[in-house]
Coordinates of C-alpha atoms in Angstrom, one line a residue:
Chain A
X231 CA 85.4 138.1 -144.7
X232 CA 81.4 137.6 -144.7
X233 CA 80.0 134.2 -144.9
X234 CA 76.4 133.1 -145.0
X235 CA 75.8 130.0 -143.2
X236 CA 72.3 128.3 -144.7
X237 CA 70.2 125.8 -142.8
X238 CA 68.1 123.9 -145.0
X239 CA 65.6 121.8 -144.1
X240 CA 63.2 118.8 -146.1
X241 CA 59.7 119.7 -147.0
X242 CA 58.3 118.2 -143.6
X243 CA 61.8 119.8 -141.9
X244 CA 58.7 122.2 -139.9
X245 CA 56.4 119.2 -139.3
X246 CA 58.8 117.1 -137.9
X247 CA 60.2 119.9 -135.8
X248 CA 57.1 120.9 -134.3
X249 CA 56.4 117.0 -133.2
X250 CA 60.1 116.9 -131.7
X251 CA 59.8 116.4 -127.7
X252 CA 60.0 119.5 -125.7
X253 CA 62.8 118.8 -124.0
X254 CA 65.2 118.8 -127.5
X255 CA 63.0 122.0 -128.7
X256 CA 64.2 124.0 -125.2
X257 CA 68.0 122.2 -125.3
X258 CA 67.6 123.9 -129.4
X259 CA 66.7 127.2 -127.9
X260 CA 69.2 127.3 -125.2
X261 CA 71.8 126.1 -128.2
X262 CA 71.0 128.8 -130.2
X263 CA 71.0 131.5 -127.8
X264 CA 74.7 130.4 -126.8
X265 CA 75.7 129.8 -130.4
X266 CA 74.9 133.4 -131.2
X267 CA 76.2 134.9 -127.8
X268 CA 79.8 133.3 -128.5
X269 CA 79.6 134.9 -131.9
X270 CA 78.3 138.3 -130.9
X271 CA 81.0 137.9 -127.7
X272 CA 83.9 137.5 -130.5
X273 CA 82.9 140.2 -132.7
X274 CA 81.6 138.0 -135.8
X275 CA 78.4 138.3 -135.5
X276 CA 76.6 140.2 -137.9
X277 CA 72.9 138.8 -137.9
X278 CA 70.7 135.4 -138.2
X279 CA 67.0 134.8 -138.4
X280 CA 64.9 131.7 -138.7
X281 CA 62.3 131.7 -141.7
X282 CA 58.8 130.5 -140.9
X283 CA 57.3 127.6 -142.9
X284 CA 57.5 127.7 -146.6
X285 CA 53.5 126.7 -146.3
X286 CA 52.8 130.6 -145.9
X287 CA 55.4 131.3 -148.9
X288 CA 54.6 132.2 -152.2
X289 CA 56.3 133.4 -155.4
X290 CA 55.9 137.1 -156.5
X291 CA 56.7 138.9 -159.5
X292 CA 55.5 142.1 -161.2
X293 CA 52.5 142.1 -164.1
X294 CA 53.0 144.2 -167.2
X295 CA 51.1 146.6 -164.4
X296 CA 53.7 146.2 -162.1
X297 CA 51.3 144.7 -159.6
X298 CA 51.7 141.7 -158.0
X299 CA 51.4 138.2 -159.6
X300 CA 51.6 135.3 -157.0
X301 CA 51.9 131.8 -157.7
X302 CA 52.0 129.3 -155.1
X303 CA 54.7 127.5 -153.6
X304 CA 57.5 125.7 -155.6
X305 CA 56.0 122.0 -156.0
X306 CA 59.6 120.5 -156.9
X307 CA 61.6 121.6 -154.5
X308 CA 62.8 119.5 -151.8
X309 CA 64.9 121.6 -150.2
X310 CA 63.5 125.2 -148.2
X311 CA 65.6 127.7 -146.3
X312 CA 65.0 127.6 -142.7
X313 CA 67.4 129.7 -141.3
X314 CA 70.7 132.0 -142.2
X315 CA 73.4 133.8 -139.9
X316 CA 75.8 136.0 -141.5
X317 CA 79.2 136.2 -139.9
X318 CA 82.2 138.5 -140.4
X319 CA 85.5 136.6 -139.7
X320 CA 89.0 136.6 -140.0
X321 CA 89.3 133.3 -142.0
X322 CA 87.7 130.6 -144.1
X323 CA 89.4 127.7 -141.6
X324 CA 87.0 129.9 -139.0
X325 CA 84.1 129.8 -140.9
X326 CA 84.6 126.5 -141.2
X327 CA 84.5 125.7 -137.7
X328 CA 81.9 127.7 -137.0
X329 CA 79.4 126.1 -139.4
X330 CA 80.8 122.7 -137.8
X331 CA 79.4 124.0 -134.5
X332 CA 75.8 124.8 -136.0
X333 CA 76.0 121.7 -137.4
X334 CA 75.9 119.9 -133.6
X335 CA 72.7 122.1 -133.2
X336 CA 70.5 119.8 -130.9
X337 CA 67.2 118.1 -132.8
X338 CA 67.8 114.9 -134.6
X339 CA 69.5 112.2 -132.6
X340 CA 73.2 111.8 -133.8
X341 CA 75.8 109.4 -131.9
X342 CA 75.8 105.9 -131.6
X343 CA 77.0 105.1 -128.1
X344 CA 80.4 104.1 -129.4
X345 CA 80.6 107.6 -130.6
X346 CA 80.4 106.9 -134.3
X347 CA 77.5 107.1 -137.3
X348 CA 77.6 111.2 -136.6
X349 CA 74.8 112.2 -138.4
X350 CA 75.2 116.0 -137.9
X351 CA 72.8 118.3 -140.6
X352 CA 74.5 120.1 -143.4
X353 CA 75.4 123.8 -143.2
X354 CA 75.9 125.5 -146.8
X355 CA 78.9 127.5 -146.6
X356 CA 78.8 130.8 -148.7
X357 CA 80.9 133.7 -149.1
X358 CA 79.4 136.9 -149.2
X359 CA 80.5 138.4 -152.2
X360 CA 82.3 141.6 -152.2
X361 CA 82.5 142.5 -155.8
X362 CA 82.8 141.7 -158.9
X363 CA 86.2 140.1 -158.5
X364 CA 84.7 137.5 -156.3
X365 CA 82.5 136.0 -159.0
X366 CA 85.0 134.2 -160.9
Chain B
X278 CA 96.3 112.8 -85.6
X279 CA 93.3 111.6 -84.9
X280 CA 91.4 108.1 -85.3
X281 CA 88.9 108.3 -87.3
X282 CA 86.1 106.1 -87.8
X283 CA 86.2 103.4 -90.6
X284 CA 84.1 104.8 -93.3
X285 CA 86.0 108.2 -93.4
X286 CA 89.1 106.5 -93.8
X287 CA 87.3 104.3 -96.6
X288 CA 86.2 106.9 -98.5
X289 CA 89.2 109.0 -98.0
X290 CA 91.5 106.0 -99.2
X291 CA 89.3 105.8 -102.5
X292 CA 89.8 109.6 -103.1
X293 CA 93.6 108.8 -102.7
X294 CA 93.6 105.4 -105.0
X295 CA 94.1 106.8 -108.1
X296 CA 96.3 109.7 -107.2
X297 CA 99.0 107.1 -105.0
X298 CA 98.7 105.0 -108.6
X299 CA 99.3 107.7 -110.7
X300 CA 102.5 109.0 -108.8
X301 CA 103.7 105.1 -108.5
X302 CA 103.2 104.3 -112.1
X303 CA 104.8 107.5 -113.1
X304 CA 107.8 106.9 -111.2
X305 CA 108.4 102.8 -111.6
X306 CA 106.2 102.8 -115.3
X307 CA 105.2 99.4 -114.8
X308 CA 101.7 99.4 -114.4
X309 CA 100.5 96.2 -113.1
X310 CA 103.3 95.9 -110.3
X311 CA 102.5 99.5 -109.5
X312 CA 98.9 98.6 -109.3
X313 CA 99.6 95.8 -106.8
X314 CA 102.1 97.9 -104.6
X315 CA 99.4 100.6 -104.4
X316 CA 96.8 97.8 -103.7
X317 CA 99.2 96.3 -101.1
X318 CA 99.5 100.3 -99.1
X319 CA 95.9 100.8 -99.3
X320 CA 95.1 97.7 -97.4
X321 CA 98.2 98.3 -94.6
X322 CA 96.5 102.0 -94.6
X323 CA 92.9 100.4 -93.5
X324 CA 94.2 98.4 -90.9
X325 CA 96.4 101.1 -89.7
X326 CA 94.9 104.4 -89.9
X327 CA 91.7 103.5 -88.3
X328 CA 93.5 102.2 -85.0
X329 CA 96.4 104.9 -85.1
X330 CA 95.1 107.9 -87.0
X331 CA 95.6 108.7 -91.0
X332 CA 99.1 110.4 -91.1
X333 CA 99.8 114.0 -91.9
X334 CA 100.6 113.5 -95.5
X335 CA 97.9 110.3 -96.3
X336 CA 98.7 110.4 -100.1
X337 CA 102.6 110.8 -99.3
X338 CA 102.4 107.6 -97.0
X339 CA 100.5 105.8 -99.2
X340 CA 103.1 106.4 -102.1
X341 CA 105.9 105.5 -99.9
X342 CA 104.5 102.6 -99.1
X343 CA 103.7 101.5 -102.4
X344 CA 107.1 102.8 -103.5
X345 CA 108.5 100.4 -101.3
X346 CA 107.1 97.7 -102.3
X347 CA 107.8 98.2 -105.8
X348 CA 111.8 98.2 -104.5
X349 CA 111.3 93.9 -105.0
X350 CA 110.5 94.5 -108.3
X351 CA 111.7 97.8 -109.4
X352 CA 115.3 97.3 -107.6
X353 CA 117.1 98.0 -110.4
X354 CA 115.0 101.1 -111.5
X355 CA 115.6 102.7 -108.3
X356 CA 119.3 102.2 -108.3
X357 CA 119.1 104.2 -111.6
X358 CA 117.5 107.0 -110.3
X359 CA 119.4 106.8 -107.3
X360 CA 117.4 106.2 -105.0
X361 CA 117.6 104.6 -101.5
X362 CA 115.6 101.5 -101.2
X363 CA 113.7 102.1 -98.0
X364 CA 113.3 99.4 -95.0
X365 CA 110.0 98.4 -94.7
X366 CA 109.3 98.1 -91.5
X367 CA 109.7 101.8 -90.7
X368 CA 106.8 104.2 -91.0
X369 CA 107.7 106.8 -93.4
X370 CA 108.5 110.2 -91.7
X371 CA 107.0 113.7 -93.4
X372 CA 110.8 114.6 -94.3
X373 CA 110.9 111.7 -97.1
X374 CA 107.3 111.9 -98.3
X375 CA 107.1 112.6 -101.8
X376 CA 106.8 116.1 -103.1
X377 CA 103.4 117.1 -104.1
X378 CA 104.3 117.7 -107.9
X379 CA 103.9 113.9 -108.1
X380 CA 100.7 114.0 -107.9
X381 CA 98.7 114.8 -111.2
X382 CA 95.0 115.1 -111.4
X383 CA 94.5 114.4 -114.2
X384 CA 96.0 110.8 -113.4
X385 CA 92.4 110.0 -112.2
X386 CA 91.2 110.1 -115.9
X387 CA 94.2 108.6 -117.3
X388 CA 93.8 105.6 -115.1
X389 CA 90.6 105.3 -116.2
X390 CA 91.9 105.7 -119.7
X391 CA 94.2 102.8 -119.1
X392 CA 91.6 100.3 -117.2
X393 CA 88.7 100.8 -119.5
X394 CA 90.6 100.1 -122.8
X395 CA 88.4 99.2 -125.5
X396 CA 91.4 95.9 -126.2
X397 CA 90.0 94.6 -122.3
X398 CA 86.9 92.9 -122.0
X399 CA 84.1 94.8 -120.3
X400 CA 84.1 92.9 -117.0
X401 CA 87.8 92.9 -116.9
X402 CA 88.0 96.7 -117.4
X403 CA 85.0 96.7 -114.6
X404 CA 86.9 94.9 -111.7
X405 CA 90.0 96.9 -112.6
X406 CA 88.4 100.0 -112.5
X407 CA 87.0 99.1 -109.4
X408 CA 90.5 98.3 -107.9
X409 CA 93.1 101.0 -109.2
X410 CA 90.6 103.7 -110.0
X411 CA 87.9 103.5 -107.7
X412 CA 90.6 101.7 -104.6
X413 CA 88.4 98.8 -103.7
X414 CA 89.9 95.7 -102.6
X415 CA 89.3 92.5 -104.6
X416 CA 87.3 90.8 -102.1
X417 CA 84.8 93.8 -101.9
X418 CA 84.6 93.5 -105.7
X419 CA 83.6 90.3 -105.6
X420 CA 81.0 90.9 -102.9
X421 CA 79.5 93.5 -105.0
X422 CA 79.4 91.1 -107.7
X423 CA 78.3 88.1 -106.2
X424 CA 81.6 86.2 -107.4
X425 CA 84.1 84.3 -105.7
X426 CA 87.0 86.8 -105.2
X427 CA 89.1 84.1 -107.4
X428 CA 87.2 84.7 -110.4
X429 CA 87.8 88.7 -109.7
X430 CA 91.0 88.3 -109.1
X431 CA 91.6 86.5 -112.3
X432 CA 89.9 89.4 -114.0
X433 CA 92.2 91.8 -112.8
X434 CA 95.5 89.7 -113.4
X435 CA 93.9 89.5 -116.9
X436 CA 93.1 92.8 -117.5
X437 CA 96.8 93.7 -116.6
X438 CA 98.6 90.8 -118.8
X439 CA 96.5 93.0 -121.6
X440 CA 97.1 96.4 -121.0
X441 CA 101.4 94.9 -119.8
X442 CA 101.2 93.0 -123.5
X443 CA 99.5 96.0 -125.5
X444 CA 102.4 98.5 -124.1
X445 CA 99.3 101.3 -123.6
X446 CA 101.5 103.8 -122.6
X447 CA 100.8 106.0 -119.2
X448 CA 99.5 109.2 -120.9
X449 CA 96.4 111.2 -121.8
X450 CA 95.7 109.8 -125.9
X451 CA 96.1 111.6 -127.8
X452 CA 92.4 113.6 -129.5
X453 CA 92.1 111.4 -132.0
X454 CA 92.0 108.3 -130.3
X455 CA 90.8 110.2 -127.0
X456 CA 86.6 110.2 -128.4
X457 CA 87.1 106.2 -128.7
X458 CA 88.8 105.7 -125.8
X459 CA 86.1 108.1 -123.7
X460 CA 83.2 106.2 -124.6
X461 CA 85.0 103.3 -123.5
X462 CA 85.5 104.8 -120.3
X463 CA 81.8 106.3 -120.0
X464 CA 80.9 102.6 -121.1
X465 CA 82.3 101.1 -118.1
X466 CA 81.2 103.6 -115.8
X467 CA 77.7 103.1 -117.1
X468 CA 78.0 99.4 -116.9
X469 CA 78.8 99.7 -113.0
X470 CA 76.4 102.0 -112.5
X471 CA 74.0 99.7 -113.4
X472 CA 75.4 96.7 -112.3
X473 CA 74.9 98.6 -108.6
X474 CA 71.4 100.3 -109.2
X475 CA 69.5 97.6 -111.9
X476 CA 71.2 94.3 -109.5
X477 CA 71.4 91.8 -112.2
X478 CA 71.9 88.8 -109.6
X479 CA 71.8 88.3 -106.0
X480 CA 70.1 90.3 -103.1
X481 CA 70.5 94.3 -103.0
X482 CA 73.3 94.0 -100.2
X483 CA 76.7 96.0 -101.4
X484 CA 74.9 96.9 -104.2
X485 CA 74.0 100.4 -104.0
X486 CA 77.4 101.4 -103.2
X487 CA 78.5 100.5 -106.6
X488 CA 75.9 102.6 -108.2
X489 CA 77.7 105.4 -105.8
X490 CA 81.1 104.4 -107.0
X491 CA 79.9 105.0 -110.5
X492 CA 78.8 108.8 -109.6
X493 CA 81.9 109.4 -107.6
X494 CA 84.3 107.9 -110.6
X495 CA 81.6 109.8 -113.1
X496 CA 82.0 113.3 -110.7
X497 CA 85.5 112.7 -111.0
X498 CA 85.8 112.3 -115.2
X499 CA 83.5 115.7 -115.6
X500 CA 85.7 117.9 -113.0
X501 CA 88.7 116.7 -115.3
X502 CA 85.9 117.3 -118.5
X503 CA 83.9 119.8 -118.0
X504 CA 83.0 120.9 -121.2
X505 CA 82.1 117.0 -122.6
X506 CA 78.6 116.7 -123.4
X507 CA 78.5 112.7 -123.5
X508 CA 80.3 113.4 -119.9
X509 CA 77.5 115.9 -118.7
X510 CA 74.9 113.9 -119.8
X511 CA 76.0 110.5 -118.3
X512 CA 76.4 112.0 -114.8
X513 CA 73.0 113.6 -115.0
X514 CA 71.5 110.0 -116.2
X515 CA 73.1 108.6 -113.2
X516 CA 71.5 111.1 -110.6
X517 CA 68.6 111.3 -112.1
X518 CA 68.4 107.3 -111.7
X519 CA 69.9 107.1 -108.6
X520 CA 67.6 109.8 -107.0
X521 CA 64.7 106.8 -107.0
X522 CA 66.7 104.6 -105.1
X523 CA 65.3 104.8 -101.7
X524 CA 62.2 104.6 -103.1
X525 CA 62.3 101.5 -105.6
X526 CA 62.5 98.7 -102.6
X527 CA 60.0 98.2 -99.8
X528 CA 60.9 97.6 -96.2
X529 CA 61.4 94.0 -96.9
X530 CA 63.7 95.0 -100.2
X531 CA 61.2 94.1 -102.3
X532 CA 61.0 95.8 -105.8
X533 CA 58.4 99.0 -105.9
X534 CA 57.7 100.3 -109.9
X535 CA 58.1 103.8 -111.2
X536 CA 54.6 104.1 -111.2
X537 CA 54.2 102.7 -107.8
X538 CA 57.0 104.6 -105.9
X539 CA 56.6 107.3 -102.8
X540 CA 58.1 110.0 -104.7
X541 CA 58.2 112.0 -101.4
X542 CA 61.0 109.5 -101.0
X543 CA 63.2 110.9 -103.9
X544 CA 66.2 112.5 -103.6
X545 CA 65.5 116.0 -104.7
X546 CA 68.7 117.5 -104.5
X547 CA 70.0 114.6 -107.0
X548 CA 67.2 115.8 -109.0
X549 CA 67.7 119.6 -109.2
X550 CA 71.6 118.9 -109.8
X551 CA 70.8 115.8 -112.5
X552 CA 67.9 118.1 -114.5
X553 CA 70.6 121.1 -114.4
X554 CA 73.2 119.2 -116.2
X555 CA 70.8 117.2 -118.6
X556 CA 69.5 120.5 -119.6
X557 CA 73.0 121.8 -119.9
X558 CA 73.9 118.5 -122.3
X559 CA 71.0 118.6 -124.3
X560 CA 71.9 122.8 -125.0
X561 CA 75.6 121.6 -126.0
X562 CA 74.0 119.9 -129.0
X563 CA 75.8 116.8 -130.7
X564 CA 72.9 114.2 -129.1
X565 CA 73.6 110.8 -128.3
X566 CA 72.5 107.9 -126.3
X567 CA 73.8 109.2 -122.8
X568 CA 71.4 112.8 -123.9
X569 CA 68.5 110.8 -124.5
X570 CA 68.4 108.3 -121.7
X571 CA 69.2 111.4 -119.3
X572 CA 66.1 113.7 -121.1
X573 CA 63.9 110.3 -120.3
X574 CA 64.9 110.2 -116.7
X575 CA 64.1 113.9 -116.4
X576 CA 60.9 113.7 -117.5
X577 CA 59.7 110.8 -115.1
X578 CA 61.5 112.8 -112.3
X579 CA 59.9 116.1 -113.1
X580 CA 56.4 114.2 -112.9
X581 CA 54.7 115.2 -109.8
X582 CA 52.8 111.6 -109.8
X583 CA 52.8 108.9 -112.3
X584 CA 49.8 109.9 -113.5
X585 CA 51.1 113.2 -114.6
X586 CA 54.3 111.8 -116.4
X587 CA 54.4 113.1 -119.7
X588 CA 54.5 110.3 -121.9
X589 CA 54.1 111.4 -125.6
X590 CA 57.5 113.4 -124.8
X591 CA 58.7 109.7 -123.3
X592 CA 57.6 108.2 -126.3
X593 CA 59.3 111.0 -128.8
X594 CA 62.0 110.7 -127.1
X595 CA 62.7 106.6 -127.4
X596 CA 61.9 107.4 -131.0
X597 CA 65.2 109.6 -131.3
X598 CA 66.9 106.9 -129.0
X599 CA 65.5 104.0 -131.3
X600 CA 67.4 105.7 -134.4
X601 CA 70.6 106.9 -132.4
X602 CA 71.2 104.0 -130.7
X603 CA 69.0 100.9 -131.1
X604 CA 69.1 98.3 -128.7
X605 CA 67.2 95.6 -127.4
X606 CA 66.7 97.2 -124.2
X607 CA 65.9 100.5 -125.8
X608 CA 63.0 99.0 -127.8
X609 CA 61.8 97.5 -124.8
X610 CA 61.1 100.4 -123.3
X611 CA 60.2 101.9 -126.3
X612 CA 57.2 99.4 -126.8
X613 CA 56.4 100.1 -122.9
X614 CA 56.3 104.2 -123.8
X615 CA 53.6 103.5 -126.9
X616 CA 51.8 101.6 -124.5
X617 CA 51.4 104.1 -122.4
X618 CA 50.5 106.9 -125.3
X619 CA 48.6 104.5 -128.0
X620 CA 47.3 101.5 -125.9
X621 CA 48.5 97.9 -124.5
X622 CA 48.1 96.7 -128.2
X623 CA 50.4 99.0 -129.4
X624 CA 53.0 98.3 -126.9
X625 CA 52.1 94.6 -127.3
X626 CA 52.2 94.9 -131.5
X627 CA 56.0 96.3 -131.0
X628 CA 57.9 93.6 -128.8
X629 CA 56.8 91.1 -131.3
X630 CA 59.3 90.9 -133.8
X631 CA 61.8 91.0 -130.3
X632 CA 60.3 87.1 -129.2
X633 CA 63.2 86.3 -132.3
X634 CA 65.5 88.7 -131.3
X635 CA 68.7 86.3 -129.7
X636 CA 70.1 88.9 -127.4
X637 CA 66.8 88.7 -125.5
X638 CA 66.5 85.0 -124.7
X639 CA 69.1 85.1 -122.0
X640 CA 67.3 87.5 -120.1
X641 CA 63.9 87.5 -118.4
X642 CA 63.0 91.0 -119.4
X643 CA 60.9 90.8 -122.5
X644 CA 58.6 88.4 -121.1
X645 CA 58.1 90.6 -118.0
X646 CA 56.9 93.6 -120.4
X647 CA 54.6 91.8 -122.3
X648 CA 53.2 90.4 -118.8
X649 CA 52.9 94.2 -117.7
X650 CA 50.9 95.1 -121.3
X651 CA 48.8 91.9 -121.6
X652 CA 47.9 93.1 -117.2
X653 CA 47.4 96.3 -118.5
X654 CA 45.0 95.3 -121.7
X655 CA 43.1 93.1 -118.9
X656 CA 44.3 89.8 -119.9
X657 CA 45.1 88.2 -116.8
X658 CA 45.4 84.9 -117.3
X659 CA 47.9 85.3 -120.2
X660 CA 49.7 88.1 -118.1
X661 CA 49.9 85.7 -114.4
X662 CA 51.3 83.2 -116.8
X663 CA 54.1 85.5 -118.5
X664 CA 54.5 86.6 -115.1
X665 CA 55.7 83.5 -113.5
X666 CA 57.6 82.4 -116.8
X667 CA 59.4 85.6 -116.1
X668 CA 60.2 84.9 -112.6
X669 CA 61.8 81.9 -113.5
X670 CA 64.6 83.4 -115.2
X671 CA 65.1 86.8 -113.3
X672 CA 68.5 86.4 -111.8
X673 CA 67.9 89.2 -108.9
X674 CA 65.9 88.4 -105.8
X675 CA 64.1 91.0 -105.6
X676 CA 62.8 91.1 -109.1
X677 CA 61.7 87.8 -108.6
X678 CA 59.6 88.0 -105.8
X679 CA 58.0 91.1 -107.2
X680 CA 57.0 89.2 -110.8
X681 CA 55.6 86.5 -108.6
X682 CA 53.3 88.9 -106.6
X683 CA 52.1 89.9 -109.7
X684 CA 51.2 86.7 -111.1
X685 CA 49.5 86.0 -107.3
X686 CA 47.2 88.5 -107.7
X687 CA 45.4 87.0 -110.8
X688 CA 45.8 83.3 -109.4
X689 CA 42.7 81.7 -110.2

């Protein structure tokens, strides 16, 4: 089974990450290179990619001439994509616990020394789908 | 055998504390009479040993012993299992010593399990750690902490009446309860740790070897948890710190600052080992306090010279600390590190609204910052005057003295 797992991030998700201490940006790099290592190691890997900030993005559609009309970038949304892996695996409970894992990605701060208030991000969960028989 | 001199047979009896405890409790269950029997062999063993030589089986002996000293109170017990109550007199010989599957590592961390339970309070889960975990005796406890051996005693007799009245049973918990229960455990640790390398009270004497006692009790919890990233990042805090040590007192023990220290002087080994594992915590994700605090310390040991510490990252990174895990002592340092990046007035701006905060005014520590930022935005007077107004209430020697040189050299 194929799952997308979504990072979102706020409007100032880039901002903030660019300003986040060097040390936390190279423990997020190191993180990532493992994260995607373990899945390529286990066979569930299929690929990921980070998107670049949604300051360079712009909507596209066709004119009546088929060219390119732009607009700029979507004023109301609150919410951008910031990065996507696709992984093949043999459950949802897996998918599950591998979304878990990106969740503990290193940036924000999470734990209170006691070990509570986990503040993990959100990862969207969605199944790729296969067919029409998956849309219901 | 061989006699060996006393500090070998010191450290080697601490290795063995915890394992002889384990074995003892396993077999007799109670803990607190096991915990005295074990108490009772390792002080025979340090008269002994030194004179006559540690035995060919030092954990074995140190079992027996105990065991037999349980046989007043665990008589019964033994008759169960069948067992021969032992004369006492007698040293054991190798063809009774106890069989090596008795001995469980991972009793170290169940121990510590047991001693730092969140029900004790922390300076009773302190002087018992101390004792069945870490094998000191009461009396050098009490050294350590400046306290009539009494008062550590009492600690220890209460800290067993808990754990005898809360039936926690002799076993690893189980995961849910296990996160809780390690942070408890990393709590402790981190409060000796500091008890040893910060000295709260009293001169320095005895007190760096509790800072080592942490790292030897922390070394010990990440061999057994390799994989924990609170576990990772709380050993590389306490390297990183302790890798200053030599170089944060003068000749006369007099207090040197970060900014002021012989960094030739720092332990570079401890600093290669603690930057390794903070940068191996930070990669495991899942940040907390222990993360932070070790990132912080990597940065100021990675500076060549103070002038080359790189303070914005400092200052981002109390930030994250200040929403993980805010605490007086955090913001403290937090108003120090803004000080450093945006100016004295910034620093000064921030440790205002802390003059109210109550868990401050029992200590002399926020008035020593704001005497370091008013020095630092050149105004003296106000600064010599904070100074000595902190001196009054620091509790440690040292840090006394080194407040009121400061407030000397703006006298008059």
């Amino acid at each position: 089974m194929k799952y997308m797992l979504i990072m979102n991030t706020p409007r100032d998700g880039y901002t903030q990450y660019m300003n986040w201490p060097k040390k936390i940006l190279e423990a997020n790099a190191a993180f990532m290179g493992t994260f995607t290592k373990k899945l390529i190691d286990a066979g569930e890997f299929v690929s990921a990619e980070g998107l670049s900030s949604p300051e360079q993005a712009v909507l596209v559609r066709a004119g009546t001439d088929g060219r390119p009309i732009t607009d700029g970038v979507f004023p109301e949304s609150k919410e951008f994509l910031a990065g996507y892996w696709i992984i093949d695996v043999d459950s949802h409970e897996r998918a599950l616990g591998i979304a878990a894992e990106a969740s503990t990605a290193p940036g924000v701060a999470v734990k209170a020394p006691d070990g509570s208030a986990i503040e993990h991000l959100w990862i969207e969960l969605r199944s790729i789908m296969r067919g029409r028989e998956d849309i219901a | 055998m061989t006699s060996p001199p006393d500090h070998d047979v010191e450290r080697l009896l601490r290795e063995l504390a915890p394992l002889a405890l384990g074995a003892v409790v396993r077999r007799y269950r109670d803990f607190a009479a096991s915990e005295d029997a074990v108490q009772e062999a390792l002080i025979a063993a340090a008269a002994q040993w030194p004179l006559h030589g540690v035995p060919g089986n030092p954990l074995g002996w140190l079992i027996q012993v105990a065991g037999r000293r349980m046989t007043d109170v665990a008589r019964s017990e033994i008759a169960r299992r069948g067992r021969e109550a032992l004369v006492v007199t007698e040293a054991p010989d190798s063809a009774s010593m106890p069989e090596v599957h008795d001995v469980d590592p991972d009793d170290t961390l169940v121990l510590l399990f047991m001693c730092c339970h969140p029900a004790l309070t922390p300076s009773s889960a302190l002087a018992l750690t101390l004792r069945a975990v870490g094998g000191l005796t009461t009396a050098e406890i009490a050294k350590a902490f400046l306290v009539p051996e009494a008062t550590i005693g009492q600690r220890i007799t209460r800290a067993k009446a808990s754990i005898r009245a809360s039936a926690i049973p002799f076993a690893i918990p189980d995961a849910g309860e296990r996160a809780a229960r390690l942070s408890s455990v990393l709590h402790v640790l981190y409060l000796i740790f500091n008890e040893g390398y910060a000295s709260t009270s009293g001169d320095v004497v005895h007190r760096a070897d509790l800072a080592l006692e942490a790292i030897r009790l922390m070394r010990d919890v990440h061999k057994l948890l390799p994989q924990d990233g609170d576990v990772i990042a709380l050993l590389a805090l306490m390297l990183l710190t302790d890798a200053r040590r030599t170089a944060r007192t003068g000749p006369r023990g007099e207090l040197i600052p970060l900014d002021e220290q012989d960094r030739t002087l720092w332990n570079r080994a401890s600093i290669d080992e603690g930057i390794a594992l903070a940068s191996e915590a930070l990669a495991r994700g899942s940040l907390g306090e222990y993360h932070l605090l070790a990132a912080i310390a990597a940065v100021h040991d990675e500076a060549p010279n103070a002038a080359a510490t790189d303070w914005p990252q400092v200052l981002q990174l109390y930030e994250m600390l200040m929403r993980a895990a805010p605490s007086p002592m955090a913001a403290l340092n937090h108003a120090v590190a803004t000080a450093m990046v945006e100016g004295p007035a910034a620093g000064l701006a921030l440790l205002e609204p802390l003059r109210s905060d109550e868990r401050l005014q029992s200590t002399h520590r926020l008035d020593a910052v704001r005497a370091h930022l008013l020095e630092r935005a050149g105004e003296h007077e106000a600064a010599a005057a904070l100074f000595r107004t902190a001196a009054a209430r620091a509790t440690s020697v040292p840090e006394r003295d080194f407040l009121l040189g400061r407030a000397e050299r703006y006298a008059r």
